[in-house]
């Protein structure tokens, strides 16, 4: 838990947020400012600043973020139509919340 980190506060339930899914290691919730019909964030409970700060010890959680992203895509019915899973990395990469999170976006009509 890092002071003044919004996603630590959300994961810790200090900032009430509706979780679509939660386990001991991660939480999943809708992005407050969606960029697509489906826009979900998959967030480890452990405070990791960005992809740049990952170590070998984080291999399992990174893999789990992606697997949960895949499952959430199925639950949100965008698996067949397609979706994007991505990490923004540091300011130049568009990151504004410096607590690792995987974006799942999809649901566009085509
Ligand atoms: P990033 O630009 O990768 O750091 O993404 C941060 C994302 O967090 C943005 O898409 C924001 O809309 C989203 N966000 C910020 N505050 C909240 C919040 N309280 N609940 C849900 N999503 C949020
Ligand atoms: Zn944090």
Coordinates of N, CA, C and O and ligand atoms in Angstrom, one line a residue, residues 6-7 10 15 17 29-33 35 39 41 88 94-98 101 103, ligand 1:
X6 N -4.2 6.2 -5.8 CA -5.6 5.9 -6.0 C -5.9 4.4 -6.1 O -6.8 3.9 -5.5
X7 N -5.1 3.7 -6.9 CA -5.4 2.3 -7.1 C -5.1 1.4 -5.9 O -5.8 0.4 -5.7
X10 N -8.3 2.0 -3.9 CA -9.4 1.2 -4.5 C -9.2 -0.2 -4.1 O -10.2 -0.9 -3.6
X15 N -11.4 3.6 -1.2 CA -12.2 4.3 -2.1 C -13.3 3.3 -2.7 O -12.9 2.4 -3.4
X17 N -15.6 1.2 -4.7 CA -15.6 0.9 -6.1 C -16.3 -0.4 -6.4 O -16.1 -1.3 -5.6
X29 N -12.3 -3.6 -12.2 CA -13.5 -2.6 -12.2 C -13.5 -1.8 -13.5 O -12.6 -1.8 -14.3
X30 N -14.7 -1.1 -13.7 CA -14.8 -0.4 -14.9 C -14.1 0.9 -14.9 O -14.0 1.6 -13.8
X31 N -13.5 1.3 -16.0 CA -12.8 2.6 -16.1 C -13.9 3.7 -16.0 O -14.9 3.7 -16.6
X32 N -13.5 4.7 -15.2 CA -14.5 5.8 -14.9 C -14.7 6.7 -16.1 O -15.7 7.4 -16.2
X33 N -13.8 6.7 -17.0 CA -13.8 7.5 -18.2 C -13.6 6.6 -19.5 O -12.5 6.7 -20.1
X35 N -13.1 4.6 -22.8 CA -12.7 5.0 -24.2 C -13.3 4.1 -25.2 O -12.9 4.1 -26.4
X39 N -14.7 -0.9 -21.2 CA -13.4 -0.4 -20.8 C -13.2 -0.8 -19.3 O -13.8 -0.2 -18.4
X41 N -10.5 -2.2 -16.1 CA -9.1 -2.2 -15.6 C -8.9 -3.4 -14.7 O -9.7 -3.7 -13.9
X88 N -0.3 1.2 -20.4 CA 0.4 2.4 -20.7 C 1.6 2.5 -19.8 O 1.5 2.1 -18.6
X94 N 1.4 7.5 -21.9 CA 0.0 7.8 -21.6 C -0.4 7.3 -20.2 O -1.6 7.4 -19.8
X95 N 0.6 6.9 -19.4 CA 0.2 6.5 -18.0 C 0.0 7.7 -17.1 O 0.8 8.6 -17.1
X96 N -1.2 7.7 -16.4 CA -1.5 8.8 -15.5 C -1.6 8.4 -14.1 O -1.5 9.1 -13.2
X97 N -1.9 7.1 -13.9 CA -2.0 6.5 -12.6 C -0.8 5.5 -12.5 O -0.7 4.5 -13.2
X98 N 0.1 5.8 -11.5 CA 1.3 5.1 -11.5 C 1.2 3.9 -10.5 O 2.0 3.8 -9.5
X101 N -1.7 -1.3 -14.2 CA -3.0 -1.8 -14.5 C -3.1 -2.2 -16.0 O -2.5 -1.5 -16.8
X103 N -5.4 -2.5 -19.2 CA -6.7 -2.0 -19.8 C -7.2 -3.1 -20.7 O -6.5 -3.7 -21.5
Ligands
LIG1 P1 -3.6 5.2 -17.5 O1 -3.7 6.3 -18.4 O2 -3.1 3.9 -18.2 O3 -2.8 5.5 -16.2 O4 -5.0 4.8 -17.0 C1 -5.7 5.3 -15.9 C2 -7.1 5.0 -16.1 O5 -7.7 5.1 -14.8 C3 -7.8 6.1 -17.0 O6 -8.4 5.4 -18.1 C4 -8.9 6.7 -16.0 O7 -10.1 7.0 -16.7 C5 -9.0 5.6 -15.0 N1 -9.5 6.1 -13.7 C6 -9.1 7.1 -13.0 N2 -9.7 7.2 -11.8 C7 -10.6 6.1 -11.7 C8 -11.5 5.7 -10.8 N3 -11.7 6.3 -9.6 N4 -12.2 4.6 -11.1 C9 -12.0 3.9 -12.3 N5 -11.2 4.3 -13.2 C10 -10.4 5.4 -13.0

